[in-house]
């Protein structure tokens, strides 16, 4: 794979790359509509493939928050066209890595030594490369390590990247009013946290200790002496990424076991720790040689404040969803309904979220849920298509909902997709046995 000797970090450099990508996508649309005149039955599959290819190619060399957006979009399997999901999924653990000289330079800057001065062996080429950092394999005194190195300049480019995408996001999601800024601030804050490897080291050790009793779940050991703000060293664990495992696994009982561990891990964090690993994509989970689930990345941890947690999970209860007065009260508590809404907006969004939550909270309505149920995910996909085609929705003020929805909803969306990939059938309250 081609390696990178430099990552564009300046605002003008990064903007130029995005503009080039925009021209390519525009050209794809011109070609598509020209061909459709000749062939009216032409569908959008080829257009989606070309656009996904060009957008991914444009983002992969920028890395950082630009590529992180693609990674987040790849989790939205029920909404995004499959061509985008397939291409953007590569951003989870397979993008062009840094060149060996740039890796050595990073080591010297942040640990004051070259990698060969610290370890007995160190692979000059990355084993995996993703949006914010890449992983190398190293050994010392018989131990094997995974060494994650952050790309240079990533933290410095986050604010400028978000400033570039903000006008498009504002129009795309129909955000109105000055308080829409809270959403961008939330994203910027979490992305900055992900570039702080000292914070990630702390979070990794804490979560590993808190969740170590959960069955069929394990965590790597971490090594502060070989870590810094841009380098994170942990135990190397042999295995395959969750997406690789699910691609060939035919053992339904094993899928259930791993799925139960994953579900208990998330529910224990959410309901007991009141903080959660908010980046549930396949690149952050490994299945080891003993068929245990290994969680390997804690850069994105979302705190769940009480004032959000209580109404959020009350809306998952059928008796609240079925009570118009209680349901309406919770919508206001969570800022889904606003005091400045028109009567038409109140009626519209009350129905929209009633339909959405009646479906999306089904896993919480009983003691057991079957995530292999294609009809459940088919209904979610159908609802996403209906939202995309709803012209009335585009006229409404999209600036609604607590800022905490961004990462909590992302967490559940990603978790549901991982559970579906595993075809897992789980006991939904099993996590409670770990709460002492």
CSV table of C-alpha atoms in Angstrom, one decimal:
chain,number,residue,atom,x,y,z
A,1,UNK,CA,0.0,0.0,0.0
A,2,UNK,CA,1.2,3.5,-0.8
A,3,UNK,CA,2.5,5.4,2.3
A,4,UNK,CA,2.2,9.1,3.1
A,5,UNK,CA,5.2,11.4,3.8
A,6,UNK,CA,3.0,14.3,4.6
A,7,UNK,CA,-0.6,15.0,5.7
A,8,UNK,CA,-2.2,18.3,4.7
A,9,UNK,CA,-2.7,20.3,7.9
A,10,UNK,CA,-3.3,23.9,6.7
A,11,UNK,CA,-6.8,25.2,6.2
A,12,UNK,CA,-6.2,26.2,2.6
A,13,UNK,CA,-4.5,22.8,1.8
A,14,UNK,CA,-7.4,20.8,3.3
A,15,UNK,CA,-10.1,23.0,1.7
A,16,UNK,CA,-8.4,22.6,-1.7
A,17,UNK,CA,-8.6,18.8,-1.4
A,18,UNK,CA,-12.3,19.0,-0.5
A,19,UNK,CA,-13.0,21.3,-3.4
A,20,UNK,CA,-11.3,18.9,-5.8
A,21,UNK,CA,-13.4,16.1,-4.4
A,22,UNK,CA,-16.5,18.2,-4.9
A,23,UNK,CA,-15.7,18.7,-8.6
A,24,UNK,CA,-15.3,15.0,-9.1
A,25,UNK,CA,-18.7,14.3,-7.5
A,26,UNK,CA,-20.2,17.0,-9.6
A,27,UNK,CA,-18.8,15.4,-12.7
A,28,UNK,CA,-20.2,12.0,-11.7
A,29,UNK,CA,-23.7,13.6,-11.5
A,30,UNK,CA,-23.3,15.2,-14.9
A,31,UNK,CA,-22.3,11.8,-16.4
A,32,UNK,CA,-25.2,10.1,-14.6
A,33,UNK,CA,-27.9,12.4,-15.8
A,34,UNK,CA,-26.4,12.4,-19.4
A,35,UNK,CA,-26.6,8.6,-19.5
A,36,UNK,CA,-30.1,8.6,-18.0
A,37,UNK,CA,-31.4,10.6,-20.9
A,38,UNK,CA,-30.3,7.8,-23.2
A,39,UNK,CA,-31.3,5.0,-20.7
A,40,UNK,CA,-34.3,6.1,-18.5
A,41,UNK,CA,-34.3,2.8,-16.6
A,42,UNK,CA,-30.7,3.5,-15.2
A,43,UNK,CA,-30.6,3.3,-11.4
A,44,UNK,CA,-28.2,5.2,-9.1
A,45,UNK,CA,-26.0,2.2,-8.1
A,46,UNK,CA,-23.1,3.2,-10.4
A,47,UNK,CA,-23.4,6.9,-9.4
A,48,UNK,CA,-23.3,5.8,-5.7
A,49,UNK,CA,-20.2,3.7,-6.4
A,50,UNK,CA,-18.4,6.5,-8.2
A,51,UNK,CA,-19.3,9.1,-5.6
A,52,UNK,CA,-18.2,6.8,-2.7
A,53,UNK,CA,-14.9,6.1,-4.4
A,54,UNK,CA,-14.1,9.7,-5.1
A,55,UNK,CA,-15.2,11.0,-1.7
A,56,UNK,CA,-13.2,8.3,0.1
A,57,UNK,CA,-10.2,8.9,-2.1
A,58,UNK,CA,-10.4,12.6,-1.2
A,59,UNK,CA,-10.7,12.1,2.5
A,60,UNK,CA,-8.3,9.2,3.1
A,61,UNK,CA,-5.2,11.4,2.6
A,62,UNK,CA,-6.6,14.2,4.8
A,63,UNK,CA,-7.2,11.7,7.7
A,64,UNK,CA,-8.3,13.3,11.0
A,65,UNK,CA,-11.8,14.6,11.5
A,66,UNK,CA,-12.6,14.5,7.7
A,67,UNK,CA,-12.0,10.8,7.6
A,68,UNK,CA,-13.7,10.3,10.9
A,69,UNK,CA,-16.9,11.6,9.4
A,70,UNK,CA,-16.6,8.8,6.7
A,71,UNK,CA,-16.0,6.3,9.5
A,72,UNK,CA,-19.2,7.5,11.4
A,73,UNK,CA,-21.2,7.4,8.2
A,74,UNK,CA,-20.1,3.8,7.5
A,75,UNK,CA,-22.0,2.7,10.7
A,76,UNK,CA,-25.3,4.0,9.3
A,77,UNK,CA,-26.0,0.8,7.3
A,78,UNK,CA,-29.8,1.3,7.3
A,79,UNK,CA,-29.6,4.8,5.9
A,80,UNK,CA,-26.5,5.0,3.7
A,81,UNK,CA,-26.5,3.4,0.2
A,82,UNK,CA,-24.5,0.1,0.4
A,83,UNK,CA,-21.7,1.5,-1.9
A,84,UNK,CA,-20.9,4.2,0.6
A,85,UNK,CA,-21.0,1.8,3.5
A,86,UNK,CA,-18.6,-0.6,1.8
A,87,UNK,CA,-16.2,2.1,0.8
A,88,UNK,CA,-16.3,4.2,4.0
A,89,UNK,CA,-15.9,1.1,6.1
A,90,UNK,CA,-12.3,1.0,4.9
A,91,UNK,CA,-11.7,4.1,7.1
A,92,UNK,CA,-12.2,2.0,10.2
A,93,UNK,CA,-8.8,0.2,9.8
A,94,UNK,CA,-7.5,0.3,6.3
A,95,UNK,CA,-6.2,3.7,4.9
A,96,UNK,CA,-2.8,4.8,3.5
A,97,UNK,CA,-0.3,4.7,6.4
A,98,UNK,CA,2.5,7.1,7.3
A,99,UNK,CA,5.9,6.4,5.8
A,100,UNK,CA,8.6,4.8,8.0
A,101,UNK,CA,10.7,8.1,8.3
A,102,UNK,CA,7.6,10.0,9.5
A,103,UNK,CA,6.9,7.3,12.1
A,104,UNK,CA,10.5,7.6,13.4
A,105,UNK,CA,10.3,11.3,13.5
A,106,UNK,CA,7.1,11.1,15.6
A,107,UNK,CA,8.8,8.7,18.1
A,108,UNK,CA,11.8,11.0,18.5
A,109,UNK,CA,9.6,14.0,19.1
A,110,UNK,CA,7.2,12.5,21.7
A,111,UNK,CA,9.3,9.8,23.4
A,112,UNK,CA,12.8,11.3,22.7
A,113,UNK,CA,14.0,8.0,21.2
A,114,UNK,CA,13.6,6.2,18.0
A,115,UNK,CA,11.5,3.0,18.1
A,116,UNK,CA,14.5,0.7,17.6
A,117,UNK,CA,16.0,2.3,20.8
A,118,UNK,CA,12.9,1.4,22.8
A,119,UNK,CA,11.9,-2.0,21.4
A,120,UNK,CA,13.8,-5.1,20.4
A,121,UNK,CA,11.8,-5.2,17.1
A,122,UNK,CA,9.5,-2.7,15.5
A,123,UNK,CA,7.7,-3.1,12.2
A,124,UNK,CA,8.4,0.0,10.1
A,125,UNK,CA,5.2,-0.6,8.1
A,126,UNK,CA,1.8,-0.1,9.8
A,127,UNK,CA,-0.3,-3.2,10.5
A,128,UNK,CA,-3.5,-1.1,10.5
A,129,UNK,CA,-4.2,2.5,9.6
A,130,UNK,CA,-7.4,4.4,10.4
A,131,UNK,CA,-8.7,8.0,10.7
A,132,UNK,CA,-6.6,9.4,13.6
A,133,UNK,CA,-3.7,6.9,14.0
A,134,UNK,CA,-2.0,3.8,12.8
A,135,UNK,CA,-0.8,0.6,14.6
A,136,UNK,CA,2.6,-1.0,14.5
A,137,UNK,CA,3.8,-4.3,16.0
A,138,UNK,CA,6.7,-4.3,18.4
A,139,UNK,CA,8.5,-6.7,20.8
A,140,UNK,CA,10.6,-6.3,23.9
A,141,UNK,CA,11.8,-9.0,26.3
A,142,UNK,CA,9.5,-11.6,24.8
A,143,UNK,CA,6.4,-9.4,25.0
A,144,UNK,CA,4.5,-8.3,22.0
A,145,UNK,CA,3.0,-4.8,21.7
A,146,UNK,CA,0.6,-2.9,19.6
A,147,UNK,CA,1.9,0.7,19.2
A,148,UNK,CA,-0.6,3.3,18.1
A,149,UNK,CA,0.9,6.4,16.5
A,150,UNK,CA,-1.2,9.5,15.9
A,151,UNK,CA,-0.9,11.3,12.6
A,152,UNK,CA,0.9,14.7,12.8
A,153,UNK,CA,-1.2,17.8,12.9
A,154,UNK,CA,-4.5,16.0,13.3
A,155,UNK,CA,-5.6,17.9,16.4
A,156,UNK,CA,-4.7,21.2,14.9
A,157,UNK,CA,-6.9,20.7,11.9
A,158,UNK,CA,-10.1,19.7,13.7
A,159,UNK,CA,-11.5,23.2,14.1
A,160,UNK,CA,-10.8,24.2,10.5
A,161,UNK,CA,-12.2,20.9,9.2
A,162,UNK,CA,-15.5,21.5,11.1
A,163,UNK,CA,-15.6,25.1,9.9
A,164,UNK,CA,-15.4,23.8,6.3
A,165,UNK,CA,-18.3,21.3,6.7
A,166,UNK,CA,-20.5,23.4,9.0
A,167,UNK,CA,-22.3,25.3,6.1
A,168,UNK,CA,-23.1,22.0,4.4
A,169,UNK,CA,-24.2,20.3,7.6
A,170,UNK,CA,-26.4,23.3,8.5
A,171,UNK,CA,-28.2,23.1,5.2
A,172,UNK,CA,-28.3,19.3,5.1
A,173,UNK,CA,-29.9,19.0,8.5
A,174,UNK,CA,-31.9,22.2,8.3
A,175,UNK,CA,-30.4,23.7,11.4
A,176,UNK,CA,-31.8,27.1,12.3
A,177,UNK,CA,-31.1,29.5,15.2
A,178,UNK,CA,-28.0,30.4,17.1
A,179,UNK,CA,-28.2,27.5,19.5
A,180,UNK,CA,-27.4,25.0,16.7
A,181,UNK,CA,-23.8,25.7,17.5
A,182,UNK,CA,-24.0,23.4,20.5
A,183,UNK,CA,-24.0,20.4,18.1
A,184,UNK,CA,-20.7,21.4,16.4
A,185,UNK,CA,-19.1,22.2,19.8
A,186,UNK,CA,-20.0,18.7,21.0
A,187,UNK,CA,-18.4,17.1,17.9
A,188,UNK,CA,-15.3,19.3,18.2
A,189,UNK,CA,-14.8,18.5,21.8
A,190,UNK,CA,-15.1,14.7,21.3
A,191,UNK,CA,-12.7,14.8,18.3
A,192,UNK,CA,-10.2,16.8,20.3
A,193,UNK,CA,-10.4,14.2,23.1
A,194,UNK,CA,-9.7,11.4,20.7
A,195,UNK,CA,-6.4,13.1,19.8
A,196,UNK,CA,-5.3,13.1,23.4
A,197,UNK,CA,-3.6,9.7,23.9
A,198,UNK,CA,-2.8,10.5,27.6
A,199,UNK,CA,-6.6,10.8,28.2
A,200,UNK,CA,-7.2,7.6,26.1
A,201,UNK,CA,-4.6,5.7,28.2
A,202,UNK,CA,-6.4,6.8,31.4
A,203,UNK,CA,-9.8,5.9,30.0
A,204,UNK,CA,-8.6,2.5,28.7
A,205,UNK,CA,-7.2,1.5,32.1
A,206,UNK,CA,-10.3,2.7,34.0
A,207,UNK,CA,-12.8,1.0,31.7
A,208,UNK,CA,-10.7,-2.2,31.6
A,209,UNK,CA,-10.8,-2.4,35.4
A,210,UNK,CA,-14.5,-1.5,35.8
A,211,UNK,CA,-15.6,-4.0,33.2
A,212,UNK,CA,-13.2,-6.9,33.8
A,213,UNK,CA,-15.8,-9.2,35.4
A,214,UNK,CA,-18.0,-9.3,32.3
A,215,UNK,CA,-18.0,-12.8,30.8
A,216,UNK,CA,-16.3,-13.5,27.5
A,217,UNK,CA,-14.9,-10.0,27.3
A,218,UNK,CA,-11.2,-9.0,27.7
A,219,UNK,CA,-9.0,-6.0,27.3
A,220,UNK,CA,-5.3,-5.5,26.5
A,221,UNK,CA,-2.8,-4.4,29.1
A,222,UNK,CA,-1.5,-0.8,28.7
A,223,UNK,CA,2.1,0.5,29.1
A,224,UNK,CA,2.4,4.1,30.2
A,225,UNK,CA,6.2,4.0,30.0
A,226,UNK,CA,6.0,3.5,26.2
A,227,UNK,CA,3.1,6.0,25.7
A,228,UNK,CA,2.8,9.8,25.4
A,229,UNK,CA,0.3,12.3,24.1
A,230,UNK,CA,0.7,11.0,20.5
A,231,UNK,CA,1.8,7.4,21.1
A,232,UNK,CA,-0.1,4.7,22.9
A,233,UNK,CA,1.3,1.2,23.6
A,234,UNK,CA,-0.8,-1.8,24.6
A,235,UNK,CA,-0.6,-5.5,24.6
A,236,UNK,CA,-0.8,-7.1,21.1
A,237,UNK,CA,-3.7,-9.6,21.0
A,238,UNK,CA,-4.0,-12.0,18.0
A,239,UNK,CA,-7.4,-12.2,16.5
A,240,UNK,CA,-9.6,-10.8,13.7
A,241,UNK,CA,-11.7,-7.7,13.6
A,242,UNK,CA,-15.3,-8.3,14.4
A,243,UNK,CA,-16.4,-7.6,10.7
A,244,UNK,CA,-13.9,-10.3,9.5
A,245,UNK,CA,-15.3,-12.7,12.1
A,246,UNK,CA,-18.9,-12.2,11.2
A,247,UNK,CA,-18.1,-12.6,7.5
A,248,UNK,CA,-17.4,-16.3,8.0
A,249,UNK,CA,-19.0,-17.3,11.3
A,250,UNK,CA,-21.8,-19.9,11.0
A,251,UNK,CA,-21.9,-20.9,14.6
A,252,UNK,CA,-25.1,-19.3,15.9
A,253,UNK,CA,-24.3,-20.2,19.6
A,254,UNK,CA,-20.9,-18.5,19.3
A,255,UNK,CA,-22.5,-15.4,17.8
A,256,UNK,CA,-25.0,-15.3,20.7
A,257,UNK,CA,-22.1,-15.6,23.2
A,258,UNK,CA,-20.1,-12.8,21.7
A,259,UNK,CA,-23.2,-10.7,21.2
A,260,UNK,CA,-24.1,-11.2,24.9
A,261,UNK,CA,-20.7,-10.0,26.0
A,262,UNK,CA,-21.0,-6.9,23.7
A,263,UNK,CA,-24.5,-6.1,24.9
A,264,UNK,CA,-23.6,-6.5,28.6
A,265,UNK,CA,-20.5,-4.4,28.1
A,266,UNK,CA,-22.5,-1.5,26.7
A,267,UNK,CA,-25.5,-1.8,29.0
A,268,UNK,CA,-23.2,-2.0,32.1
A,269,UNK,CA,-21.4,1.2,30.9
A,270,UNK,CA,-24.6,3.0,30.1
A,271,UNK,CA,-26.7,2.1,33.1
A,272,UNK,CA,-24.1,1.7,35.8
A,273,UNK,CA,-21.0,3.8,34.9
A,274,UNK,CA,-23.1,6.5,33.1
A,275,UNK,CA,-20.4,6.8,30.5
A,276,UNK,CA,-20.0,4.8,27.3
A,277,UNK,CA,-17.5,3.7,24.6
A,278,UNK,CA,-19.2,5.9,21.9
A,279,UNK,CA,-17.3,4.5,18.9
A,280,UNK,CA,-18.8,1.0,18.3
A,281,UNK,CA,-17.5,0.1,14.8
A,282,UNK,CA,-15.9,-3.2,13.9
A,283,UNK,CA,-12.4,-1.9,13.9
A,284,UNK,CA,-12.6,-1.3,17.6
A,285,UNK,CA,-13.3,-5.0,18.5
A,286,UNK,CA,-11.3,-8.1,18.0
A,287,UNK,CA,-12.3,-11.8,18.4
A,288,UNK,CA,-9.3,-13.6,19.9
A,289,UNK,CA,-8.1,-17.2,19.5
A,290,UNK,CA,-10.4,-18.3,22.4
A,291,UNK,CA,-13.4,-16.6,20.9
A,292,UNK,CA,-13.5,-13.8,23.4
A,293,UNK,CA,-14.5,-10.3,22.5
A,294,UNK,CA,-11.6,-7.8,22.9
A,295,UNK,CA,-12.3,-4.0,23.2
A,296,UNK,CA,-9.3,-2.1,22.0
A,297,UNK,CA,-10.0,1.6,21.6
A,298,UNK,CA,-11.2,4.0,24.3
A,299,UNK,CA,-10.5,7.4,22.7
A,300,UNK,CA,-14.2,8.3,22.4
A,301,UNK,CA,-15.9,8.1,25.8
A,302,UNK,CA,-19.2,9.9,26.2
A,303,UNK,CA,-20.4,10.9,29.7
A,304,UNK,CA,-24.2,10.5,30.2
A,305,UNK,CA,-25.5,13.2,32.5
A,306,UNK,CA,-28.4,12.3,34.8
A,307,UNK,CA,-30.7,15.0,33.3
A,308,UNK,CA,-30.4,13.3,29.9
A,309,UNK,CA,-30.2,9.7,31.1
A,310,UNK,CA,-33.5,9.6,32.9
A,311,UNK,CA,-35.9,11.0,30.2
A,312,UNK,CA,-33.9,9.2,27.5
A,313,UNK,CA,-34.5,5.7,28.9
A,314,UNK,CA,-38.0,6.6,30.2
A,315,UNK,CA,-38.8,7.0,26.5
A,316,UNK,CA,-37.8,3.4,25.9
A,317,UNK,CA,-40.6,2.2,28.2
A,318,UNK,CA,-43.8,1.1,26.4
A,319,UNK,CA,-46.0,2.6,29.2
A,320,UNK,CA,-44.4,6.1,28.5
A,321,UNK,CA,-44.6,5.7,24.7
A,322,UNK,CA,-48.2,4.8,25.0
A,323,UNK,CA,-49.1,7.7,27.3
A,324,UNK,CA,-49.5,10.9,25.2
A,325,UNK,CA,-49.1,13.2,28.2
A,326,UNK,CA,-45.9,11.5,29.6
A,327,UNK,CA,-44.5,11.1,26.1
A,328,UNK,CA,-45.0,14.8,25.3
A,329,UNK,CA,-43.3,15.8,28.6
A,330,UNK,CA,-40.2,13.7,27.8
A,331,UNK,CA,-39.9,15.2,24.4
A,332,UNK,CA,-39.7,18.7,25.9
A,333,UNK,CA,-37.2,17.5,28.6
A,334,UNK,CA,-35.0,16.2,25.8
A,335,UNK,CA,-35.4,19.4,23.7
A,336,UNK,CA,-37.0,17.4,20.9
A,337,UNK,CA,-40.0,19.7,21.1
A,338,UNK,CA,-39.2,23.4,21.6
A,339,UNK,CA,-41.1,26.2,23.2
A,340,UNK,CA,-40.9,28.2,19.9
A,341,UNK,CA,-42.4,25.4,17.8
A,342,UNK,CA,-45.5,26.1,15.8
A,343,UNK,CA,-48.6,24.0,16.4
A,344,UNK,CA,-47.8,22.2,13.1
A,345,UNK,CA,-44.3,21.4,14.2
A,346,UNK,CA,-45.5,20.0,17.5
A,347,UNK,CA,-47.9,17.7,15.8
A,348,UNK,CA,-45.4,16.7,13.1
A,349,UNK,CA,-42.4,15.9,15.4
A,350,UNK,CA,-44.6,14.3,18.1
A,351,UNK,CA,-45.8,11.7,15.5
A,352,UNK,CA,-42.4,11.4,13.9
A,353,UNK,CA,-40.6,10.6,17.2
A,354,UNK,CA,-43.5,8.4,18.4
A,355,UNK,CA,-43.1,6.2,15.3
A,356,UNK,CA,-39.3,6.3,15.5
A,357,UNK,CA,-39.1,5.4,19.2
A,358,UNK,CA,-41.8,2.8,19.1
A,359,UNK,CA,-39.6,0.9,16.7
A,360,UNK,CA,-36.0,1.8,17.8
A,361,UNK,CA,-36.6,0.9,21.5
A,362,UNK,CA,-38.0,-2.6,20.9
A,363,UNK,CA,-34.8,-4.3,22.3
A,364,UNK,CA,-35.7,-2.7,25.7
A,365,UNK,CA,-39.3,-3.9,25.7
A,366,UNK,CA,-38.6,-7.4,27.0
A,367,UNK,CA,-36.1,-9.8,28.7
A,368,UNK,CA,-34.9,-11.1,25.3
A,369,UNK,CA,-34.2,-9.7,21.9
A,370,UNK,CA,-33.2,-11.4,18.6
A,371,UNK,CA,-30.9,-9.1,16.6
A,372,UNK,CA,-30.8,-11.6,13.8
A,373,UNK,CA,-34.4,-10.5,13.0
A,374,UNK,CA,-34.1,-9.0,9.5
A,375,UNK,CA,-37.6,-7.5,9.7
A,376,UNK,CA,-36.6,-5.3,12.5
A,377,UNK,CA,-33.7,-3.8,10.6
A,378,UNK,CA,-35.8,-3.7,7.4
A,379,UNK,CA,-38.3,-1.5,9.2
A,380,UNK,CA,-35.5,0.8,10.4
A,381,UNK,CA,-34.2,1.0,6.8
A,382,UNK,CA,-37.7,1.7,5.5
A,383,UNK,CA,-38.2,4.5,8.0
A,384,UNK,CA,-34.8,6.0,7.0
A,385,UNK,CA,-35.9,6.0,3.4
A,386,UNK,CA,-39.2,7.7,4.3
A,387,UNK,CA,-37.4,10.4,6.2
A,388,UNK,CA,-35.1,11.0,3.3
A,389,UNK,CA,-38.0,11.5,0.9
A,390,UNK,CA,-40.1,13.6,3.3
A,391,UNK,CA,-40.3,17.1,1.8
A,392,UNK,CA,-42.2,18.4,4.8
A,393,UNK,CA,-39.3,17.4,7.1
A,394,UNK,CA,-36.9,19.5,5.1
A,395,UNK,CA,-39.1,22.6,5.7
A,396,UNK,CA,-39.1,22.1,9.5
A,397,UNK,CA,-36.5,23.5,11.9
A,398,UNK,CA,-34.1,20.6,12.3
A,399,UNK,CA,-32.4,22.2,15.3
A,400,UNK,CA,-33.9,20.1,18.0
A,401,UNK,CA,-32.8,17.6,20.6
A,402,UNK,CA,-30.2,17.7,23.4
A,403,UNK,CA,-26.6,17.8,22.2
A,404,UNK,CA,-26.1,14.5,24.0
A,405,UNK,CA,-28.2,12.7,21.4
A,406,UNK,CA,-25.4,13.0,18.9
A,407,UNK,CA,-23.1,10.5,20.5
A,408,UNK,CA,-25.7,8.4,22.4
A,409,UNK,CA,-27.7,7.8,19.3
A,410,UNK,CA,-24.6,7.1,17.4
A,411,UNK,CA,-23.6,4.6,20.0
A,412,UNK,CA,-26.9,2.7,19.9
A,413,UNK,CA,-27.0,2.8,16.1
A,414,UNK,CA,-23.5,1.3,15.9
A,415,UNK,CA,-24.2,-1.3,18.6
A,416,UNK,CA,-27.4,-2.5,16.9
A,417,UNK,CA,-25.5,-2.9,13.6
A,418,UNK,CA,-22.7,-4.9,15.3
A,419,UNK,CA,-25.3,-7.1,17.1
A,420,UNK,CA,-27.1,-7.7,13.7
A,421,UNK,CA,-23.8,-8.6,12.1
A,422,UNK,CA,-23.3,-11.2,14.9
A,423,UNK,CA,-26.9,-12.4,14.5
A,424,UNK,CA,-27.0,-12.4,18.2
A,425,UNK,CA,-29.9,-13.4,20.4
A,426,UNK,CA,-29.4,-11.9,23.9
A,427,UNK,CA,-30.9,-11.5,27.3
A,428,UNK,CA,-31.3,-7.8,27.6
A,429,UNK,CA,-31.0,-7.5,31.4
A,430,UNK,CA,-28.1,-9.9,31.8
A,431,UNK,CA,-25.7,-6.9,32.6
A,432,UNK,CA,-27.4,-6.4,35.9
A,433,UNK,CA,-25.6,-9.3,37.5
A,434,UNK,CA,-22.4,-7.4,37.2
A,435,UNK,CA,-23.7,-4.4,39.2
A,436,UNK,CA,-22.7,-4.8,42.8
